[in-house]
């Protein structure tokens, strides 16, 4: 089912949103001062291409033992920088694509995936794209750790 939905996403506009993420990735590579954003761009490019079966999870959820206040503060500053330069137009691209996909009955599930990507587009630094199963396992391990 995931494969069918990923193909449907690609055909119904996911190709264009993936291209916009790829463009943002290339721009972040070319401009030296945006180089720290490149990994986040690439991670979300993968998620934009294959939104079903994958999930964007913050690194603090994946690796709770490696939390670092200084890195989190740096990530927040990079996210603010991201919103100003890239995030707003990528968010709008996902919103418009999601609205267009929801206008067709067959595109409604794909439209909802684009709305989730729109939220991620605003604040992507510090997120890693992992399988849904890996994200669920990380959440369960964090819950067990928290309640011991």
Tab-separated table of N, CA and C in Angstrom:
chain	number	residue	atom	x	y	z
A	1	UNK	N	0.816	-1.190	0.000
A	1	UNK	CA	0.000	0.000	0.000
A	1	UNK	C	0.869	1.267	0.000
A	2	UNK	N	1.981	1.212	0.764
A	2	UNK	CA	2.877	2.370	0.813
A	2	UNK	C	3.429	2.693	-0.573
A	3	UNK	N	3.774	1.660	-1.311
A	3	UNK	CA	4.335	1.867	-2.641
A	3	UNK	C	3.322	2.534	-3.558
A	4	UNK	N	2.078	2.077	-3.492
A	4	UNK	CA	1.021	2.666	-4.323
A	4	UNK	C	0.822	4.134	-3.961
A	5	UNK	N	0.791	4.447	-2.665
A	5	UNK	CA	0.605	5.832	-2.240
A	5	UNK	C	1.818	6.701	-2.599
A	6	UNK	N	3.019	6.150	-2.516
A	6	UNK	CA	4.210	6.911	-2.927
A	6	UNK	C	4.197	7.199	-4.421
A	7	UNK	N	3.763	6.233	-5.226
A	7	UNK	CA	3.650	6.460	-6.669
A	7	UNK	C	2.577	7.494	-6.950
A	8	UNK	N	1.447	7.392	-6.251
A	8	UNK	CA	0.361	8.368	-6.414
A	8	UNK	C	0.832	9.765	-6.025
A	9	UNK	N	1.591	9.867	-4.958
A	9	UNK	CA	2.155	11.150	-4.550
A	9	UNK	C	3.051	11.724	-5.638
A	10	UNK	N	3.895	10.881	-6.204
A	10	UNK	CA	4.822	11.329	-7.244
A	10	UNK	C	4.062	11.841	-8.460
A	11	UNK	N	3.033	11.124	-8.864
A	11	UNK	CA	2.277	11.489	-10.062
A	11	UNK	C	1.426	12.736	-9.836
A	12	UNK	N	0.863	12.878	-8.649
A	12	UNK	CA	-0.071	13.983	-8.384
A	12	UNK	C	0.583	15.237	-7.822
A	13	UNK	N	1.855	15.425	-8.046
A	13	UNK	CA	2.483	16.680	-7.640
A	13	UNK	C	3.677	16.543	-6.728
A	14	UNK	N	3.915	15.354	-6.209
A	14	UNK	CA	5.073	15.152	-5.343
A	14	UNK	C	6.379	15.362	-6.073
A	15	UNK	N	6.352	15.153	-7.368
A	15	UNK	CA	7.550	15.375	-8.184
A	15	UNK	C	7.989	16.834	-8.093
A	16	UNK	N	7.044	17.756	-8.158
A	16	UNK	CA	7.377	19.181	-8.137
A	16	UNK	C	7.834	19.639	-6.749
A	17	UNK	N	7.199	19.125	-5.708
A	17	UNK	CA	7.648	19.508	-4.367
A	17	UNK	C	9.018	18.907	-4.068
A	18	UNK	N	9.267	17.705	-4.574
A	18	UNK	CA	10.594	17.102	-4.399
A	18	UNK	C	11.648	17.912	-5.148
A	19	UNK	N	11.300	18.375	-6.336
A	19	UNK	CA	12.233	19.231	-7.084
A	19	UNK	C	12.516	20.532	-6.344
A	20	UNK	N	11.495	21.089	-5.689
A	20	UNK	CA	11.736	22.326	-4.934
A	20	UNK	C	12.658	22.065	-3.742
A	21	UNK	N	12.509	20.915	-3.086
A	21	UNK	CA	13.423	20.565	-1.996
A	21	UNK	C	14.829	20.323	-2.524
A	22	UNK	N	14.914	19.692	-3.688
A	22	UNK	CA	16.221	19.462	-4.289
A	22	UNK	C	16.889	20.783	-4.659
A	23	UNK	N	16.110	21.736	-5.159
A	23	UNK	CA	16.635	23.062	-5.458
A	23	UNK	C	17.152	23.738	-4.184
A	24	UNK	N	16.389	23.641	-3.100
A	24	UNK	CA	16.834	24.217	-1.828
A	24	UNK	C	18.118	23.542	-1.353
A	25	UNK	N	18.222	22.235	-1.557
A	25	UNK	CA	19.439	21.514	-1.188
A	25	UNK	C	20.633	22.015	-1.992
A	26	UNK	N	20.445	22.164	-3.296
A	26	UNK	CA	21.534	22.647	-4.143
A	26	UNK	C	21.935	24.080	-3.797
A	27	UNK	N	20.953	24.932	-3.494
A	27	UNK	CA	21.262	26.308	-3.092
A	27	UNK	C	22.042	26.310	-1.778
A	28	UNK	N	21.635	25.445	-0.853
A	28	UNK	CA	22.339	25.406	0.433
A	28	UNK	C	23.759	24.870	0.285
A	29	UNK	N	24.004	24.067	-0.748
A	29	UNK	CA	25.369	23.596	-1.002
A	29	UNK	C	26.214	24.709	-1.607
A	30	UNK	N	25.620	25.445	-2.543
A	30	UNK	CA	26.370	26.476	-3.269
A	30	UNK	C	26.724	27.649	-2.365
A	31	UNK	N	25.779	28.102	-1.559
A	31	UNK	CA	26.042	29.225	-0.660
A	31	UNK	C	26.745	28.697	0.591
A	32	UNK	N	27.895	29.200	0.863
A	32	UNK	CA	28.714	28.678	1.954
A	32	UNK	C	28.029	28.872	3.315
A	33	UNK	N	27.376	30.009	3.516
A	33	UNK	CA	26.795	30.280	4.836
A	33	UNK	C	25.552	29.442	5.111
A	34	UNK	N	25.007	28.764	4.104
A	34	UNK	CA	23.857	27.878	4.330
A	34	UNK	C	24.251	26.408	4.341
A	35	UNK	N	25.532	26.118	4.315
A	35	UNK	CA	26.010	24.743	4.300
A	35	UNK	C	25.498	23.891	5.474
A	36	UNK	N	25.351	24.450	6.678
A	36	UNK	CA	24.810	23.620	7.768
A	36	UNK	C	23.363	23.167	7.537
A	37	UNK	N	22.663	23.785	6.612
A	37	UNK	CA	21.277	23.405	6.341
A	37	UNK	C	21.171	22.266	5.337
A	38	UNK	N	22.261	21.899	4.714
A	38	UNK	CA	22.233	20.933	3.619
A	38	UNK	C	21.712	19.569	4.054
A	39	UNK	N	22.140	19.084	5.193
A	39	UNK	CA	21.680	17.757	5.632
A	39	UNK	C	20.182	17.742	5.847
A	40	UNK	N	19.656	18.775	6.478
A	40	UNK	CA	18.202	18.840	6.693
A	40	UNK	C	17.462	18.899	5.371
A	41	UNK	N	17.984	19.676	4.427
A	41	UNK	CA	17.359	19.750	3.094
A	41	UNK	C	17.312	18.378	2.449
A	42	UNK	N	18.409	17.667	2.514
A	42	UNK	CA	18.467	16.369	1.876
A	42	UNK	C	17.550	15.370	2.558
A	43	UNK	N	17.492	15.406	3.881
A	43	UNK	CA	16.605	14.498	4.615
A	43	UNK	C	15.145	14.718	4.210
A	44	UNK	N	14.723	15.978	4.142
A	44	UNK	CA	13.328	16.256	3.814
A	44	UNK	C	13.074	16.052	2.321
A	45	UNK	N	14.091	16.153	1.487
A	45	UNK	CA	13.930	15.811	0.066
A	45	UNK	C	13.545	14.348	-0.058
A	46	UNK	N	14.208	13.500	0.693
A	46	UNK	CA	13.862	12.068	0.692
A	46	UNK	C	12.447	11.844	1.188
A	47	UNK	N	12.051	12.582	2.227
A	47	UNK	CA	10.701	12.433	2.768
A	47	UNK	C	9.657	12.939	1.778
A	48	UNK	N	9.973	13.994	1.067
A	48	UNK	CA	9.044	14.523	0.072
A	48	UNK	C	8.844	13.543	-1.079
A	49	UNK	N	9.891	12.815	-1.434
A	49	UNK	CA	9.792	11.833	-2.505
A	49	UNK	C	9.046	10.584	-2.049
A	50	UNK	N	9.300	10.129	-0.833
A	50	UNK	CA	8.658	8.926	-0.284
A	50	UNK	C	8.006	9.235	1.062
A	51	UNK	N	6.858	9.925	1.079
A	51	UNK	CA	6.260	10.296	2.362
A	51	UNK	C	5.607	9.134	3.109
A	52	UNK	N	5.263	8.074	2.402
A	52	UNK	CA	4.603	6.940	3.057
A	52	UNK	C	5.629	5.880	3.409
A	53	UNK	N	5.602	5.480	4.677
A	53	UNK	CA	6.574	4.512	5.169
A	53	UNK	C	7.766	5.165	5.832
A	54	UNK	N	7.848	6.485	5.748
A	54	UNK	CA	8.933	7.244	6.379
A	54	UNK	C	8.337	8.331	7.258
A	55	UNK	N	9.142	8.780	8.185
A	55	UNK	CA	8.685	9.818	9.100
A	55	UNK	C	9.874	10.680	9.514
A	56	UNK	N	9.622	11.962	9.712
A	56	UNK	CA	10.665	12.870	10.189
A	56	UNK	C	10.596	12.913	11.709
A	57	UNK	N	11.695	12.556	12.343
A	57	UNK	CA	11.761	12.492	13.792
A	57	UNK	C	12.929	13.352	14.254
A	58	UNK	N	12.732	14.095	15.330
A	58	UNK	CA	13.810	14.921	15.863
A	58	UNK	C	14.891	14.029	16.448
A	59	UNK	N	16.128	14.457	16.312
A	59	UNK	CA	17.262	13.648	16.785
A	59	UNK	C	17.210	13.412	18.287
A	60	UNK	N	16.582	14.303	19.042
A	60	UNK	CA	16.453	14.092	20.485
A	60	UNK	C	15.581	12.884	20.798
A	61	UNK	N	14.617	12.568	19.919
A	61	UNK	CA	13.798	11.374	20.108
A	61	UNK	C	14.555	10.117	19.702
A	62	UNK	N	15.386	10.236	18.675
A	62	UNK	CA	16.140	9.070	18.213
A	62	UNK	C	17.293	8.737	19.142
A	63	UNK	N	17.987	9.754	19.604
A	63	UNK	CA	19.168	9.557	20.455
A	63	UNK	C	19.034	10.393	21.731
A	64	UNK	N	18.178	9.980	22.650
A	64	UNK	CA	17.933	10.806	23.851
A	64	UNK	C	19.146	10.927	24.769
A	65	UNK	N	20.075	10.002	24.693
A	65	UNK	CA	21.267	10.069	25.555
A	65	UNK	C	22.259	11.113	25.074
A	66	UNK	N	22.107	11.574	23.847
A	66	UNK	CA	23.049	12.526	23.275
A	66	UNK	C	22.490	13.944	23.208
A	67	UNK	N	21.496	14.256	24.032
A	67	UNK	CA	20.938	15.616	24.047
A	67	UNK	C	22.009	16.607	24.452
A	68	UNK	N	21.989	17.763	23.790
A	68	UNK	CA	22.987	18.776	24.058
A	68	UNK	C	22.306	20.136	23.917
A	69	UNK	N	22.313	20.920	24.981
A	69	UNK	CA	21.639	22.226	24.972
A	69	UNK	C	22.269	23.177	23.962
A	70	UNK	N	23.573	23.127	23.815
A	70	UNK	CA	24.262	24.006	22.876
A	70	UNK	C	23.875	23.668	21.429
A	71	UNK	N	23.828	22.378	21.108
A	71	UNK	CA	23.418	21.972	19.762
A	71	UNK	C	21.955	22.312	19.501
A	72	UNK	N	21.102	22.170	20.518
A	72	UNK	CA	19.699	22.537	20.351
A	72	UNK	C	19.544	24.034	20.105
A	73	UNK	N	20.329	24.845	20.795
A	73	UNK	CA	20.272	26.294	20.579
A	73	UNK	C	20.762	26.638	19.177
A	74	UNK	N	21.830	25.987	18.738
A	74	UNK	CA	22.326	26.202	17.380
A	74	UNK	C	21.314	25.761	16.343
A	75	UNK	N	20.634	24.647	16.590
A	75	UNK	CA	19.592	24.173	15.685
A	75	UNK	C	18.437	25.146	15.598
A	76	UNK	N	18.079	25.756	16.720
A	76	UNK	CA	17.013	26.754	16.719
A	76	UNK	C	17.403	27.967	15.889
A	77	UNK	N	18.638	28.422	16.040
A	77	UNK	CA	19.101	29.558	15.224
A	77	UNK	C	19.105	29.208	13.738
A	78	UNK	N	19.538	27.994	13.400
A	78	UNK	CA	19.509	27.557	12.005
A	78	UNK	C	18.078	27.462	11.480
A	79	UNK	N	17.152	27.017	12.320
A	79	UNK	CA	15.749	26.944	11.900
A	79	UNK	C	15.172	28.332	11.634
A	80	UNK	N	15.535	29.307	12.457
A	80	UNK	CA	15.074	30.684	12.230
A	80	UNK	C	15.623	31.200	10.904
A	81	UNK	N	16.893	30.948	10.677
A	81	UNK	CA	17.523	31.318	9.410
A	81	UNK	C	16.830	30.603	8.249
A	82	UNK	N	16.510	29.330	8.446
A	82	UNK	CA	15.843	28.517	7.432
A	82	UNK	C	14.493	29.104	7.035
A	83	UNK	N	13.689	29.476	8.028
A	83	UNK	CA	12.353	30.020	7.741
A	83	UNK	C	12.456	31.268	6.887
A	84	UNK	N	13.429	32.099	7.178
A	84	UNK	CA	13.576	33.351	6.436
A	84	UNK	C	13.967	33.098	4.986
A	85	UNK	N	14.886	32.189	4.729
A	85	UNK	CA	15.405	32.000	3.378
A	85	UNK	C	14.686	30.931	2.564
A	86	UNK	N	14.344	29.796	3.176
A	86	UNK	CA	13.801	28.687	2.405
A	86	UNK	C	12.424	28.219	2.873
A	87	UNK	N	12.206	28.210	4.159
A	87	UNK	CA	11.040	27.552	4.728
A	87	UNK	C	9.703	28.061	4.259
A	88	UNK	N	9.566	29.377	4.140
A	88	UNK	CA	8.242	29.918	3.799
A	88	UNK	C	7.808	29.506	2.407
A	89	UNK	N	8.703	29.513	1.413
A	89	UNK	CA	8.257	29.163	0.068
A	89	UNK	C	8.091	27.661	-0.112
A	90	UNK	N	8.867	26.856	0.619
A	90	UNK	CA	8.649	25.417	0.570
A	90	UNK	C	7.345	25.037	1.267
A	91	UNK	N	7.042	25.708	2.362
A	91	UNK	CA	5.779	25.487	3.064
A	91	UNK	C	4.604	25.830	2.150
A	92	UNK	N	4.678	26.968	1.486
A	92	UNK	CA	3.608	27.353	0.562
A	92	UNK	C	3.471	26.372	-0.596
A	93	UNK	N	4.588	25.869	-1.100
A	93	UNK	CA	4.536	24.883	-2.185
A	93	UNK	C	3.791	23.630	-1.738
A	94	UNK	N	4.052	23.170	-0.512
A	94	UNK	CA	3.356	21.986	-0.006
A	94	UNK	C	1.880	22.279	0.262
A	95	UNK	N	1.569	23.464	0.753
A	95	UNK	CA	0.164	23.814	1.005
A	95	UNK	C	-0.616	23.869	-0.302
A	96	UNK	N	-0.067	24.551	-1.308
A	96	UNK	CA	-0.770	24.642	-2.594
A	96	UNK	C	-0.885	23.279	-3.257
A	97	UNK	N	0.157	22.481	-3.177
A	97	UNK	CA	0.113	21.140	-3.746
A	97	UNK	C	-0.918	20.282	-3.004
A	98	UNK	N	-0.960	20.404	-1.691
A	98	UNK	CA	-1.934	19.646	-0.896
A	98	UNK	C	-3.368	20.049	-1.208
A	99	UNK	N	-3.603	21.336	-1.386
A	99	UNK	CA	-4.953	21.801	-1.737
A	99	UNK	C	-5.355	21.269	-3.103
A	100	UNK	N	-4.437	21.352	-4.065
A	100	UNK	CA	-4.738	20.856	-5.412
A	100	UNK	C	-5.003	19.352	-5.391
A	101	UNK	N	-4.255	18.614	-4.585
A	101	UNK	CA	-4.459	17.170	-4.512
A	101	UNK	C	-5.759	16.823	-3.805
A	102	UNK	N	-6.153	17.604	-2.817
A	102	UNK	CA	-7.403	17.331	-2.108
A	102	UNK	C	-8.637	17.652	-2.955
A	103	UNK	N	-8.473	18.411	-4.010
A	103	UNK	CA	-9.601	18.695	-4.897
A	103	UNK	C	-10.034	17.454	-5.680
A	104	UNK	N	-9.131	16.502	-5.823
A	104	UNK	CA	-9.492	15.237	-6.453
A	104	UNK	C	-9.725	14.217	-5.355
A	105	UNK	N	-10.652	13.324	-5.544
A	105	UNK	CA	-10.948	12.338	-4.508
A	105	UNK	C	-9.776	11.394	-4.295
A	106	UNK	N	-9.142	10.985	-5.359
A	106	UNK	CA	-8.037	10.035	-5.249
A	106	UNK	C	-6.801	10.663	-4.603
A	107	UNK	N	-6.694	11.981	-4.638
A	107	UNK	CA	-5.515	12.646	-4.111
A	107	UNK	C	-5.617	13.095	-2.668
A	108	UNK	N	-6.722	12.828	-2.005
A	108	UNK	CA	-6.900	13.304	-0.624
A	108	UNK	C	-5.837	12.759	0.332
A	109	UNK	N	-5.517	11.454	0.328
A	109	UNK	CA	-4.467	10.988	1.255
A	109	UNK	C	-3.111	11.636	0.971
A	110	UNK	N	-2.828	11.853	-0.291
A	110	UNK	CA	-1.560	12.477	-0.669
A	110	UNK	C	-1.563	13.946	-0.258
A	111	UNK	N	-2.711	14.604	-0.355
A	111	UNK	CA	-2.828	15.991	0.080
A	111	UNK	C	-2.533	16.134	1.561
A	112	UNK	N	-3.047	15.191	2.365
A	112	UNK	CA	-2.767	15.234	3.796
A	112	UNK	C	-1.282	15.048	4.084
A	113	UNK	N	-0.617	14.201	3.312
A	113	UNK	CA	0.834	14.026	3.480
A	113	UNK	C	1.560	15.335	3.177
A	114	UNK	N	1.092	16.087	2.176
A	114	UNK	CA	1.715	17.373	1.864
A	114	UNK	C	1.493	18.392	2.972
A	115	UNK	N	0.348	18.342	3.639
A	115	UNK	CA	0.115	19.258	4.756
A	115	UNK	C	1.072	18.946	5.908
A	116	UNK	N	1.362	17.659	6.151
A	116	UNK	CA	2.348	17.308	7.176
A	116	UNK	C	3.740	17.797	6.774
A	117	UNK	N	4.062	17.672	5.493
A	117	UNK	CA	5.354	18.155	5.014
A	117	UNK	C	5.449	19.674	5.084
A	118	UNK	N	4.318	20.372	4.945
A	118	UNK	CA	4.330	21.835	5.054
A	118	UNK	C	4.767	22.257	6.449
A	119	UNK	N	4.295	21.551	7.459
A	119	UNK	CA	4.706	21.877	8.830
A	119	UNK	C	6.190	21.590	9.039
A	120	UNK	N	6.670	20.499	8.472
A	120	UNK	CA	8.083	20.143	8.598
A	120	UNK	C	8.945	21.145	7.841
A	121	UNK	N	8.420	21.677	6.737
A	121	UNK	CA	9.190	22.622	5.911
A	121	UNK	C	9.539	23.895	6.672
A	122	UNK	N	8.764	24.237	7.671
A	122	UNK	CA	9.049	25.449	8.431
A	122	UNK	C	10.160	25.268	9.464
A	123	UNK	N	10.369	24.061	9.955
A	123	UNK	CA	11.303	23.848	11.060
A	123	UNK	C	12.013	22.497	10.895
A	124	UNK	N	12.843	22.311	9.847
A	124	UNK	CA	13.384	20.980	9.562
A	124	UNK	C	14.717	20.629	10.222
A	125	UNK	N	15.460	21.610	10.685
A	125	UNK	CA	16.805	21.330	11.196
A	125	UNK	C	16.698	20.488	12.465
A	126	UNK	N	17.466	19.419	12.494
A	126	UNK	CA	17.462	18.523	13.642
A	126	UNK	C	16.565	17.320	13.449
A	127	UNK	N	15.949	17.204	12.299
A	127	UNK	CA	15.083	16.055	12.024
A	127	UNK	C	15.810	15.062	11.135
A	128	UNK	N	15.527	13.809	11.366
A	128	UNK	CA	16.057	12.738	10.538
A	128	UNK	C	14.879	11.942	9.985
A	129	UNK	N	15.011	11.499	8.758
A	129	UNK	CA	13.973	10.692	8.130
A	129	UNK	C	14.296	9.231	8.392
A	130	UNK	N	13.374	8.559	9.073
A	130	UNK	CA	13.532	7.145	9.404
A	130	UNK	C	12.249	6.424	9.015
A	131	UNK	N	12.297	5.111	9.027
A	131	UNK	CA	11.090	4.341	8.732
A	131	UNK	C	10.073	4.531	9.860
A	132	UNK	N	8.830	4.298	9.543
A	132	UNK	CA	7.765	4.448	10.534
A	132	UNK	C	8.005	3.493	11.711
A	133	UNK	N	8.469	2.301	11.403
A	133	UNK	CA	8.732	1.322	12.459
A	133	UNK	C	9.856	1.787	13.393
A	134	UNK	N	10.906	2.352	12.829
A	134	UNK	CA	12.016	2.853	13.646
A	134	UNK	C	11.572	4.031	14.507
A	135	UNK	N	10.731	4.903	13.961
A	135	UNK	CA	10.209	6.039	14.731
A	135	UNK	C	9.345	5.552	15.886
A	136	UNK	N	8.507	4.557	15.631
A	136	UNK	CA	7.650	4.005	16.683
A	136	UNK	C	8.483	3.341	17.773
A	137	UNK	N	9.518	2.619	17.382
A	137	UNK	CA	10.393	1.970	18.367
A	137	UNK	C	11.106	3.005	19.230
A	138	UNK	N	11.547	4.105	18.619
A	138	UNK	CA	12.214	5.169	19.382
A	138	UNK	C	11.247	5.807	20.377
A	139	UNK	N	10.018	6.039	19.946
A	139	UNK	CA	9.023	6.627	20.859
A	139	UNK	C	8.715	5.694	22.020
A	140	UNK	N	8.586	4.399	21.735
A	140	UNK	CA	8.315	3.429	22.809
A	140	UNK	C	9.486	3.344	23.784
A	141	UNK	N	10.704	3.348	23.271
A	141	UNK	CA	11.881	3.303	24.149
A	141	UNK	C	11.963	4.554	25.010
A	142	UNK	N	11.636	5.717	24.437
A	142	UNK	CA	11.644	6.955	25.219
A	142	UNK	C	10.565	6.926	26.292
A	143	UNK	N	9.398	6.386	25.966
A	143	UNK	CA	8.324	6.292	26.948
A	143	UNK	C	8.717	5.363	28.084
A	144	UNK	N	9.326	4.220	27.771
A	144	UNK	CA	9.786	3.288	28.813
A	144	UNK	C	10.844	3.953	29.699
A	145	UNK	N	11.750	4.680	29.092
A	145	UNK	CA	12.828	5.345	29.830
A	145	UNK	C	12.247	6.430	30.757
A	146	UNK	N	11.241	7.132	30.271
A	146	UNK	CA	10.649	8.232	31.033
A	146	UNK	C	9.880	7.736	32.249
A	147	UNK	N	9.237	6.578	32.131
A	147	UNK	CA	8.377	6.106	33.200
A	147	UNK	C	9.025	5.050	34.085
A	148	UNK	N	10.310	4.945	34.072
A	148	UNK	CA	11.020	4.015	34.974
A	148	UNK	C	11.425	4.698	36.224
